[in-house]
PDB file of C-alpha atoms and ligand atoms in Angstrom:
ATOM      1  CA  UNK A   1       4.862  40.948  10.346  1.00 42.00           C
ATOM      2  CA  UNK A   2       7.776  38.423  10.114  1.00 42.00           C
ATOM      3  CA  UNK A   3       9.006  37.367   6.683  1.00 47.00           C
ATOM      4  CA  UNK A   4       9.693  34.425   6.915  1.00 46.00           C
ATOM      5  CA  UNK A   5       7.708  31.218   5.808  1.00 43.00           C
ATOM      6  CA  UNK A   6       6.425  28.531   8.463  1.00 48.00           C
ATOM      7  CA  UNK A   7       7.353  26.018   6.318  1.00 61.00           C
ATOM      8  CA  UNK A   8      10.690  25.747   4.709  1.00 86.00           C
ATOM      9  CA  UNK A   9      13.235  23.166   4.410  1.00 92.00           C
ATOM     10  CA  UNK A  10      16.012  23.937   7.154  1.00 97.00           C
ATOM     11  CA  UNK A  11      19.350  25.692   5.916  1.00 97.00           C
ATOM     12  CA  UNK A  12      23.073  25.606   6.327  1.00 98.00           C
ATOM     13  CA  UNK A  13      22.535  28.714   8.065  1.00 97.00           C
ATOM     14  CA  UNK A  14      21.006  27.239  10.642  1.00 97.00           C
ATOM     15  CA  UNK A  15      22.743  24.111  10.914  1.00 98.00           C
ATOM     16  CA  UNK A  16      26.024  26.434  11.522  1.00 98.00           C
ATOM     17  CA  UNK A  17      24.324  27.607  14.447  1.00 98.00           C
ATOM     18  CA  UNK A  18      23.785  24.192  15.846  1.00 98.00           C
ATOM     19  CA  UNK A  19      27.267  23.738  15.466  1.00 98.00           C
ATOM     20  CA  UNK A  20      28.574  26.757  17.244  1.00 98.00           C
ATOM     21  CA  UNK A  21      25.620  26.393  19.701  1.00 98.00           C
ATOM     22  CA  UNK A  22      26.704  23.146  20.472  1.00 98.00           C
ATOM     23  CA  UNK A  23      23.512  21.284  19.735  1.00 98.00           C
ATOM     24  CA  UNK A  24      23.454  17.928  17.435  1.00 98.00           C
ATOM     25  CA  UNK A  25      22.654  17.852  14.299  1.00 98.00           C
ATOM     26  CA  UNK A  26      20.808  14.929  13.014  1.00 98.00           C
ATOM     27  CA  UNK A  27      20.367  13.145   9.851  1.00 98.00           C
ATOM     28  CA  UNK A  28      19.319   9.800   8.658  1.00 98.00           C
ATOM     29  CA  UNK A  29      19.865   8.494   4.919  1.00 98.00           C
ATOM     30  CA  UNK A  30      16.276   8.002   2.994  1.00 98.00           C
ATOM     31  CA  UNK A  31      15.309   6.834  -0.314  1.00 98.00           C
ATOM     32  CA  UNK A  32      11.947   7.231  -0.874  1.00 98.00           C
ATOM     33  CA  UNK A  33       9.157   9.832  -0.361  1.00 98.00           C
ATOM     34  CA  UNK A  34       7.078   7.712   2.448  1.00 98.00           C
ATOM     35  CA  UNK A  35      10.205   7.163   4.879  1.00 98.00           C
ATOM     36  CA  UNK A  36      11.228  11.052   4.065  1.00 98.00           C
ATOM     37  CA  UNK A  37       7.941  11.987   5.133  1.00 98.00           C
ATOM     38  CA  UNK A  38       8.241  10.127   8.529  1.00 98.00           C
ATOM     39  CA  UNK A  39      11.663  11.230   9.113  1.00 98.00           C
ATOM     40  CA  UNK A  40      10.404  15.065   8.327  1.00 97.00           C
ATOM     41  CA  UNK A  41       7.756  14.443  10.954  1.00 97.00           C
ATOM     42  CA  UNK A  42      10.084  13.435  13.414  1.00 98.00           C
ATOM     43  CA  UNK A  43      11.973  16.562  13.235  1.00 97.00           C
ATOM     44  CA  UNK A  44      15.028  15.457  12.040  1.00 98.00           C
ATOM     45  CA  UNK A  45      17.618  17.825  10.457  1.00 98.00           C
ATOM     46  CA  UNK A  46      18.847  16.757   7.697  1.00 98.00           C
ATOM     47  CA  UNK A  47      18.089  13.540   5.079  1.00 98.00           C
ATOM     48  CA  UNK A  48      19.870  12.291   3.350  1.00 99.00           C
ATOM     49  CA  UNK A  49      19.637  10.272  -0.171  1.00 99.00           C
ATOM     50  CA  UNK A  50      23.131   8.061   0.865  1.00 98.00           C
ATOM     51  CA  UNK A  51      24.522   5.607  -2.332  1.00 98.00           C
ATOM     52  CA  UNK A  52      23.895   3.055   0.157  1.00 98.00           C
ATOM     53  CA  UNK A  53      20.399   2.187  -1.637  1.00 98.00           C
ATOM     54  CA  UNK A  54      22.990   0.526  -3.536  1.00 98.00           C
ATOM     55  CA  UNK A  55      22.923  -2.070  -0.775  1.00 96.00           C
ATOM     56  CA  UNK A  56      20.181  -2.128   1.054  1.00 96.00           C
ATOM     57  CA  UNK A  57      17.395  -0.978  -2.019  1.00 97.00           C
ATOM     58  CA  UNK A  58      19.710  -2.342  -4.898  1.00 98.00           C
ATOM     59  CA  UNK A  59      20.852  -5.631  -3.332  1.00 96.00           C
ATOM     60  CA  UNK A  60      24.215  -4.985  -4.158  1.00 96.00           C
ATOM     61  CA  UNK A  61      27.550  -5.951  -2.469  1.00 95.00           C
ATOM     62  CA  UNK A  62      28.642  -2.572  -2.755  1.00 97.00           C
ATOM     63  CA  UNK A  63      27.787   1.206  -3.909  1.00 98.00           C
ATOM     64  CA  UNK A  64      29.979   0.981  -6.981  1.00 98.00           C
ATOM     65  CA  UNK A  65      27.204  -0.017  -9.495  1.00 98.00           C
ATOM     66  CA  UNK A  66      25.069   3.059  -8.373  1.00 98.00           C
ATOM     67  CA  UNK A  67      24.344   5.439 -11.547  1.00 98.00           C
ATOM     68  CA  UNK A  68      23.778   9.095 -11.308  1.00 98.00           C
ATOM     69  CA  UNK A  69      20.463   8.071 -12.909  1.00 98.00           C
ATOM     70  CA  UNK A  70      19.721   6.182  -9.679  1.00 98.00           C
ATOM     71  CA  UNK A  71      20.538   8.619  -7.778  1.00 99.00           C
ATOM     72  CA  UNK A  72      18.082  11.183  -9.689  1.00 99.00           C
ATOM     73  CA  UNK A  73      15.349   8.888  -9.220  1.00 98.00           C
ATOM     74  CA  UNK A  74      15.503   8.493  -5.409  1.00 99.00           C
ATOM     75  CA  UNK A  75      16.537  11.858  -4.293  1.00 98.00           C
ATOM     76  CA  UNK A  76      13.257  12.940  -6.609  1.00 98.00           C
ATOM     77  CA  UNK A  77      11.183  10.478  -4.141  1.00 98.00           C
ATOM     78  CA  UNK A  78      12.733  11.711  -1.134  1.00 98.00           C
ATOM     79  CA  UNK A  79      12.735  15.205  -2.327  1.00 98.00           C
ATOM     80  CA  UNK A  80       8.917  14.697  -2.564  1.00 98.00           C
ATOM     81  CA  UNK A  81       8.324  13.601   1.043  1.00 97.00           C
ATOM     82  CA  UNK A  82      10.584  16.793   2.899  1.00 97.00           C
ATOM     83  CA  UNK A  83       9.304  19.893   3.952  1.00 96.00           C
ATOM     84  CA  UNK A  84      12.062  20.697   6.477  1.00 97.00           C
ATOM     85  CA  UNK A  85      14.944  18.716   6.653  1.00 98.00           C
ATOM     86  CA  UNK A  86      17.626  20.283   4.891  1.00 98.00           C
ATOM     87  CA  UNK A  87      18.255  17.745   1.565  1.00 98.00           C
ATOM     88  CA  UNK A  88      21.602  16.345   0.876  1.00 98.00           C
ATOM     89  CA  UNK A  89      22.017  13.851  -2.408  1.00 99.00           C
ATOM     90  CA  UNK A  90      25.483  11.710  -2.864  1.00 99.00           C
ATOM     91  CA  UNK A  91      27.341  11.572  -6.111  1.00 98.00           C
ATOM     92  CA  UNK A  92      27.654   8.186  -7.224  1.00 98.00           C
ATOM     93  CA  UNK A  93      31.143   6.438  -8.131  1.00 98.00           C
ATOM     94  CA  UNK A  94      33.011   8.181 -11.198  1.00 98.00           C
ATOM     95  CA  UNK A  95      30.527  10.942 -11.593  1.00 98.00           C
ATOM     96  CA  UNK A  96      32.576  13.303 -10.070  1.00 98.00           C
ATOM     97  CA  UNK A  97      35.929  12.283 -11.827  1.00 98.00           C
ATOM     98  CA  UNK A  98      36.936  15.404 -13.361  1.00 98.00           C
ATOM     99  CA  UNK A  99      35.238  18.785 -12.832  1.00 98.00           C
ATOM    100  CA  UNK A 100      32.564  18.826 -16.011  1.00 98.00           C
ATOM    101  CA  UNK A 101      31.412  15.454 -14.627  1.00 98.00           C
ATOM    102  CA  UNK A 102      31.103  16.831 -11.541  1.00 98.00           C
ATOM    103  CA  UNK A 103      29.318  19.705 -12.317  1.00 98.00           C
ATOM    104  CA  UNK A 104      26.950  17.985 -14.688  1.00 98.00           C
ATOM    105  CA  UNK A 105      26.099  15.527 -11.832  1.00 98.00           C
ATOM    106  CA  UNK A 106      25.321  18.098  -9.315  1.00 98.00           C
ATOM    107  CA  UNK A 107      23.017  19.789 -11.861  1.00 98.00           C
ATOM    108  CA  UNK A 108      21.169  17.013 -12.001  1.00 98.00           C
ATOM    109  CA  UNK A 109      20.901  16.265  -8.567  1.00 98.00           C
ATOM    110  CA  UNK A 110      20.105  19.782  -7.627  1.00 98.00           C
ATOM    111  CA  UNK A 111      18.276  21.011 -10.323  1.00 98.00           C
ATOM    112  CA  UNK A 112      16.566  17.761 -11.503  1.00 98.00           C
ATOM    113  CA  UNK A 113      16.746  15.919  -7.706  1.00 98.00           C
ATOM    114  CA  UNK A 114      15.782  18.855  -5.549  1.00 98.00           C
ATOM    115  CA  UNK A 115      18.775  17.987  -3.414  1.00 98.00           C
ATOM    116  CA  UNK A 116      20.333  21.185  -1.577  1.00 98.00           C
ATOM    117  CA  UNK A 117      23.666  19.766  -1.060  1.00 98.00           C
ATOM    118  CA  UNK A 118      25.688  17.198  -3.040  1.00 99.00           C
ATOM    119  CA  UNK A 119      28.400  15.091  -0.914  1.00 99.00           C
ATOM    120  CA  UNK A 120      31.206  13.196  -2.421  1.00 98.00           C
ATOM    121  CA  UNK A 121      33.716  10.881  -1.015  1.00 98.00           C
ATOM    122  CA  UNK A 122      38.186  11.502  -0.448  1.00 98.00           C
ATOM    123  CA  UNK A 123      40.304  14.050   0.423  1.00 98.00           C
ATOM    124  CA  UNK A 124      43.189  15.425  -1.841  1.00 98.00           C
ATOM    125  CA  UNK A 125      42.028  13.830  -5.405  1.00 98.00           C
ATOM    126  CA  UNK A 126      38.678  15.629  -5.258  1.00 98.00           C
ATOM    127  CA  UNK A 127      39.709  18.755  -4.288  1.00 98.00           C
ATOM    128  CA  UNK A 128      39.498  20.484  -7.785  1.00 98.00           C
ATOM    129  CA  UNK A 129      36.057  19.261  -8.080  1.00 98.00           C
ATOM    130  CA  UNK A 130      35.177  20.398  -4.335  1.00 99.00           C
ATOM    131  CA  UNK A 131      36.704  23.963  -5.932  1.00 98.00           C
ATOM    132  CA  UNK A 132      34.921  24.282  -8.788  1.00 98.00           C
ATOM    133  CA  UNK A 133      31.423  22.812  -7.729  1.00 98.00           C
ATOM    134  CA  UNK A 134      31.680  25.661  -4.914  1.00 98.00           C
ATOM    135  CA  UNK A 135      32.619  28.085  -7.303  1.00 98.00           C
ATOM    136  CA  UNK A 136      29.090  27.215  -9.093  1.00 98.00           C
ATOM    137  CA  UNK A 137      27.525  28.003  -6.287  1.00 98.00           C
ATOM    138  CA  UNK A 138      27.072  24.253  -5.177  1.00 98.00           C
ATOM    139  CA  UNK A 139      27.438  23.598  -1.345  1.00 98.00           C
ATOM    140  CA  UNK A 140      29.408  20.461  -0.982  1.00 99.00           C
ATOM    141  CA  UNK A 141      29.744  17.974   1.542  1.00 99.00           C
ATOM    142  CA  UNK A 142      32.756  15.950   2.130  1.00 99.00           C
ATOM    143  CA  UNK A 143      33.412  12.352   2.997  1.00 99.00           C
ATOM    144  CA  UNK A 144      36.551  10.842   4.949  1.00 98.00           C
ATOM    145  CA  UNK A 145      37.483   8.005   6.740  1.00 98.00           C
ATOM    146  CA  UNK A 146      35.859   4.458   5.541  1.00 98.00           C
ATOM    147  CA  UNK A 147      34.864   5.663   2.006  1.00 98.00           C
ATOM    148  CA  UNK A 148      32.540   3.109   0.742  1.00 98.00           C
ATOM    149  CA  UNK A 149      33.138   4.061  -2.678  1.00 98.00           C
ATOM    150  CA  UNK A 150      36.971   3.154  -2.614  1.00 98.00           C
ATOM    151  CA  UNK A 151      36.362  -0.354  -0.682  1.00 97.00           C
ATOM    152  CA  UNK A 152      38.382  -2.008  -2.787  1.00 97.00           C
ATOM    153  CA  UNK A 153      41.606  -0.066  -2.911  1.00 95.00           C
ATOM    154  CA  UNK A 154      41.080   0.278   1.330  1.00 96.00           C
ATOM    155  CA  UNK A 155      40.902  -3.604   1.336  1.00 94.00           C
ATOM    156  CA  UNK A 156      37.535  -3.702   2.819  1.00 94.00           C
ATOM    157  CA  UNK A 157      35.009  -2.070   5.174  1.00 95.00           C
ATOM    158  CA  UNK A 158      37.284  -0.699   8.558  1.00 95.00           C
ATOM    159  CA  UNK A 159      38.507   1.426  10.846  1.00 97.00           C
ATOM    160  CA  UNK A 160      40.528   4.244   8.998  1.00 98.00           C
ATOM    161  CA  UNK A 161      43.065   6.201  11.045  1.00 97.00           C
ATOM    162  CA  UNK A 162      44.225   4.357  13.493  1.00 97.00           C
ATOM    163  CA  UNK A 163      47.887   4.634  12.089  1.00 97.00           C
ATOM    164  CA  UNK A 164      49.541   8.110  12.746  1.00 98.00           C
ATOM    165  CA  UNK A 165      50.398   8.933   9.466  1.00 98.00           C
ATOM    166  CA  UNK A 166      46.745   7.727   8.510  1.00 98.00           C
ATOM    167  CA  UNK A 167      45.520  10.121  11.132  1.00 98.00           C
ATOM    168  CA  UNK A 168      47.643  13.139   9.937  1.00 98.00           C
ATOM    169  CA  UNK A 169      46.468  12.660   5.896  1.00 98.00           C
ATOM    170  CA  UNK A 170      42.555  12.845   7.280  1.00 98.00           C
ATOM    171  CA  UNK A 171      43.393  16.025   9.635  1.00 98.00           C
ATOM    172  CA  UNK A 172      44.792  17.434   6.473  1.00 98.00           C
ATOM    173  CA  UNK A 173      42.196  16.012   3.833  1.00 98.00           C
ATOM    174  CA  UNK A 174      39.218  17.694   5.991  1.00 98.00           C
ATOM    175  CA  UNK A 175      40.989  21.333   6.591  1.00 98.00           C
ATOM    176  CA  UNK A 176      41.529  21.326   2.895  1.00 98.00           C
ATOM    177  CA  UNK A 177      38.128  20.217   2.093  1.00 99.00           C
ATOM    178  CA  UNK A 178      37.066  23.423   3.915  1.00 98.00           C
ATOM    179  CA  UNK A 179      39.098  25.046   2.265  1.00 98.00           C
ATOM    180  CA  UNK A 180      38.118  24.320  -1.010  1.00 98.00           C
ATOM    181  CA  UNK A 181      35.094  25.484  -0.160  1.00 98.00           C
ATOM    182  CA  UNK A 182      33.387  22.109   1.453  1.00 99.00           C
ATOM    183  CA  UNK A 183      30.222  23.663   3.834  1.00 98.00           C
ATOM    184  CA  UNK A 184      30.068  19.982   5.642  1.00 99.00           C
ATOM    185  CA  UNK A 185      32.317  17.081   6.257  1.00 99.00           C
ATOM    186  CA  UNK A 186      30.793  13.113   6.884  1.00 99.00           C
ATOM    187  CA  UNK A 187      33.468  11.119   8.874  1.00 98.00           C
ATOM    188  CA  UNK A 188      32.845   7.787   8.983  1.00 98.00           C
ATOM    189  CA  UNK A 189      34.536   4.643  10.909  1.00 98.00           C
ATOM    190  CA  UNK A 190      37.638   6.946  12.679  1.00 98.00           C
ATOM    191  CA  UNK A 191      38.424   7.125  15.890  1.00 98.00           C
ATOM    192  CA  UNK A 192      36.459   9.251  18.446  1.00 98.00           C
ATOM    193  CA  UNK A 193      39.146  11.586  19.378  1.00 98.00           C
ATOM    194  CA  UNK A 194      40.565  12.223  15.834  1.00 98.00           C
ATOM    195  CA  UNK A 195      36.880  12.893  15.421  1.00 98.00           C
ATOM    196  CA  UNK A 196      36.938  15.203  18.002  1.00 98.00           C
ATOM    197  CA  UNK A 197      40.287  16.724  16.921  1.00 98.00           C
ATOM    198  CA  UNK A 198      38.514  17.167  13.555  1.00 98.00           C
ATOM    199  CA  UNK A 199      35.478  18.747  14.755  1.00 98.00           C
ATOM    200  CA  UNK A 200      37.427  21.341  16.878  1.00 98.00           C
ATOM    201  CA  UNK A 201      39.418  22.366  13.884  1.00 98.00           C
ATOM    202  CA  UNK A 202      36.764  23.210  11.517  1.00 98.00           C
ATOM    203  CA  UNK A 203      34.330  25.844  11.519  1.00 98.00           C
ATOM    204  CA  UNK A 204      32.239  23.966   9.267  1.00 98.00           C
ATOM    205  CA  UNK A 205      29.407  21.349  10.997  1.00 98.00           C
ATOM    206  CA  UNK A 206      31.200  17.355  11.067  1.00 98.00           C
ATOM    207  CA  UNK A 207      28.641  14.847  11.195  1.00 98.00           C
ATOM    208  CA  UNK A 208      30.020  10.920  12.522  1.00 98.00           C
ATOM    209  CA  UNK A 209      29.070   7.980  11.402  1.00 98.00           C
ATOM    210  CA  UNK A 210      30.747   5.657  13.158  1.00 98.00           C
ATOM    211  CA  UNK A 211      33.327   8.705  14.163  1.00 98.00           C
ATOM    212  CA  UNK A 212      32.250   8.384  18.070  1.00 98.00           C
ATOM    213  CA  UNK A 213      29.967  11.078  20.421  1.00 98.00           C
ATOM    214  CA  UNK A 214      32.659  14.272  19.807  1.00 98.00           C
ATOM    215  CA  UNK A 215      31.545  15.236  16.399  1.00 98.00           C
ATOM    216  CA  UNK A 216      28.621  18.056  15.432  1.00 98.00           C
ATOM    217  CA  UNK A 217      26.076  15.314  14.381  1.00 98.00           C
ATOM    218  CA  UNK A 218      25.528  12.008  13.652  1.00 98.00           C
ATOM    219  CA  UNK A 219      23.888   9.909  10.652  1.00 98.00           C
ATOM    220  CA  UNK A 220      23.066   6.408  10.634  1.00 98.00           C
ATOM    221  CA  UNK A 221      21.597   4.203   7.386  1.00 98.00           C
ATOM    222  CA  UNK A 222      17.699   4.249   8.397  1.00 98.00           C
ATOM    223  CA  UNK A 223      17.531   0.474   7.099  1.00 97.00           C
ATOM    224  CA  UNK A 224      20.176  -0.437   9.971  1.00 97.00           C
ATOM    225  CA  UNK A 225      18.641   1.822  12.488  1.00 98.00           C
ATOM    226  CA  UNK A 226      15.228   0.144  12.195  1.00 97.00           C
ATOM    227  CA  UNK A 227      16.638  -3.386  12.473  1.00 96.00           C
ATOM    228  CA  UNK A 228      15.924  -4.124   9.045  1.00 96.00           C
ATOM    229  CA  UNK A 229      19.322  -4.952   7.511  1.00 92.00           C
ATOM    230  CA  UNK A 230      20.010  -8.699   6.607  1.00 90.00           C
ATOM    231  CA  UNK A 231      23.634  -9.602   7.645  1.00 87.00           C
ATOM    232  CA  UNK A 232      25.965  -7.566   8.581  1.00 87.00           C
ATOM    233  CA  UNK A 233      24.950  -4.561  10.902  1.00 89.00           C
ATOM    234  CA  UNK A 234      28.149  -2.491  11.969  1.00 93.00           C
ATOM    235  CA  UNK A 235      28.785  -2.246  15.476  1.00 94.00           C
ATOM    236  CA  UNK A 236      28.452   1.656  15.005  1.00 96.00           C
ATOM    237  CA  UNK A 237      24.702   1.516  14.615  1.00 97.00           C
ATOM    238  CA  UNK A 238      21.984   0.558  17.096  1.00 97.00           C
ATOM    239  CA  UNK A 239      18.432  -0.677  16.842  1.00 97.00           C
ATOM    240  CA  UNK A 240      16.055   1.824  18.094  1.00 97.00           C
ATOM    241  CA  UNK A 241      12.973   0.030  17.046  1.00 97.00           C
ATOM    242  CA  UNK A 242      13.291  -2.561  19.447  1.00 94.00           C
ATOM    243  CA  UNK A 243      12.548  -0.465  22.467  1.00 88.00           C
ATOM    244  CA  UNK A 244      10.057   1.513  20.128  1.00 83.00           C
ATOM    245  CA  UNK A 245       6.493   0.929  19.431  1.00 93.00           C
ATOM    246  CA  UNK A 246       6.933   1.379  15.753  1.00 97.00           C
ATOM    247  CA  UNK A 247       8.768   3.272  12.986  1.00 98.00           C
ATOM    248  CA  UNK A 248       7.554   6.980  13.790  1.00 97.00           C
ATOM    249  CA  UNK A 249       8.510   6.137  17.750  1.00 97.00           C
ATOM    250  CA  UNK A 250      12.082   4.753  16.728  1.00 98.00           C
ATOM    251  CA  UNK A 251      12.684   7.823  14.690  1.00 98.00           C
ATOM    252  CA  UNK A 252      11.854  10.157  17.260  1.00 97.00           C
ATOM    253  CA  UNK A 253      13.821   8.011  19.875  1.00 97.00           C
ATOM    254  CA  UNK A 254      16.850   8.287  17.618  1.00 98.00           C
ATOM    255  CA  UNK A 255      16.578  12.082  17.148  1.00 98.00           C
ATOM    256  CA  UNK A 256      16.047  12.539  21.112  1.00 98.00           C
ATOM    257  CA  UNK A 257      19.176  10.224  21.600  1.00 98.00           C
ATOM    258  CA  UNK A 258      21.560  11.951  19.552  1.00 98.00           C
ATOM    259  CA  UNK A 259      20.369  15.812  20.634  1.00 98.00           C
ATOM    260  CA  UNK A 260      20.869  14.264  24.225  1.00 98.00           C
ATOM    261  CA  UNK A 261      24.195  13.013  23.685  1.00 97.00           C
ATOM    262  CA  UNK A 262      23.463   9.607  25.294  1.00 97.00           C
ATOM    263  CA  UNK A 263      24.085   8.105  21.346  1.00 98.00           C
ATOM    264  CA  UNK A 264      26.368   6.807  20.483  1.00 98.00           C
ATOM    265  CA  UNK A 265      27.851   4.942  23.143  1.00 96.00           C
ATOM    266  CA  UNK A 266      31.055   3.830  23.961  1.00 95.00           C
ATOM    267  CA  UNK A 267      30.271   0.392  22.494  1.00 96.00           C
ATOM    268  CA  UNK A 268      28.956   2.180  19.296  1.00 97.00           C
ATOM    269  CA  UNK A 269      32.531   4.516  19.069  1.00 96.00           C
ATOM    270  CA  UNK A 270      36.053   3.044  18.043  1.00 96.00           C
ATOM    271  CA  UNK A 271      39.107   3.859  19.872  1.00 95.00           C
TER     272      UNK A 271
HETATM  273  O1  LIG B 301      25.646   6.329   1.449  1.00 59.67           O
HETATM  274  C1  LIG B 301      25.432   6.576   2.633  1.00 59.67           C
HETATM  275  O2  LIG B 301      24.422   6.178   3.221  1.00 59.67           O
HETATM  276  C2  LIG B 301      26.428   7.353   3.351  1.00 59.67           C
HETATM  277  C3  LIG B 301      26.338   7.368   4.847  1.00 59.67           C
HETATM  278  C4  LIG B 301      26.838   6.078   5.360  1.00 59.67           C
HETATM  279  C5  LIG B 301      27.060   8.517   5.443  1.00 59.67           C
HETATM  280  O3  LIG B 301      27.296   7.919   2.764  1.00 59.67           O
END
């Protein structure tokens, strides 16, 4: 009689086997229980509950004024709607500024959220926290490249690593992420072969954003997916309710477009 349960949230375990496997990964960002349910139903592997609610939930101009109370809240909701998908829960600006914070905000997000993993943004200043969450047991995702929380000091929203020595302090930022301890790495806006050089590197699974078709998965902001964003939609995302019949369909069409490799596209990737 097999031990394990039908129904279970997907682990890192098996996500690591995608990755050395060679099969996608996919996630999508939610913030509330209904969309989480509809993203669960379309098999998708991971969710998750991205500070970007700070723009397209909040209305804000960027994800700075997101609270770790926010945060709680939504990754509650979404928490709610999963059964599978493995739940990952970003720490908001300055809650992760020295390692108590850090740990406290995790807590809250694990233990209070129902997240599974907590993902924070930069390379070299967070590495003490990356350390010590993992030391508590917390799996920790990384985030490099465009890093929405430091918009300001990168002088806006674009491309990050197109310089050589640019490229060379993100190689190094994501090796030492991993080995701090980081269990996954987000890259978002870079290149698609320092993407790929990234990827190859680490044993740990690299989901793109915006980080071109040579990476272990890819996530997308569900509002821009669905065509729902006002403004600005970056030229990394796609519309995949267009050619759908509705929201469940342009889920499902984005899953079966990643595991098949045919997204994203050149004109979705940055060279
Ligand atoms: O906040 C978010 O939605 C994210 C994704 C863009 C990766 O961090």
């Amino acid at each position: 009689m097999s031990t394990q349960p039908t129904n279970r949230r997907l682990t890192l375990t098996e996500l690591n086997r995608k990755k050395i496997s060679g099969e996608p990964i996919t996630m999508l960002t939610a913030y509330d229980a209904t969309f989480a349910q509809r993203i669960d139903a379309a098999n998708i592997d991971c969710i998750l509950v991205g500070d970007s609610l700070g723009n397209v939930v909040q209305g804000q101009d960027t994800t700075l004024p997101v609270s770790i109370d926010d945060m709680v809240y939504h990754t509650q909701a979404v928490s709610r709607g999963v059964e599978h998908a493995f739940l990952i829960a970003d720490m908001p600006f300055m809650s992760y500024r020295d390692n108590v914070t850090a740990a406290n905000s995790a807590q809250r997000l694990m233990a209070d959220g129902g997240a599974e993993m907590v993902k924070l943004e930069g390379g070299q200043p967070v590495l003490s926290q990356v350390r010590f969450l993992t030391d508590q047991g917390v799996p920790v995702c990384g985030h490099l490249g465009l890093t929405p929380q430091h918009v300001h000091r990168l002088g806006g929203y674009r491309v990050q690593g197109r310089e050589q020595r640019a490229r060379e302090q993100i190689i190094k930022d994501a090796a030492d992420l991993q080995q701090a301890g980081a269990l996954m790495l987000v890259l978002e806006c870079v290149p698609t072969d320092l993407a790929g050089e990234i990827s190859q590197q680490l044993s740990i699974p690299v989901i793109g954003i915006g980080a071109g078709p040579e990476v272990d998965g890819q996530v997308l902001v569900l509002y821009d997916m669905l065509g729902l964003t006002v403004g600005h939609v970056p030229k990394f995302s796609k519309n995949f309710l267009i050619d759908g019949r509705d929201i469940p369909a342009a889920l499902e069409a984005y899953a079966q477009a990643v595991r098949s490799k045919t997204f994203p596209a050149a004109e979705h990737s940055f060279a």
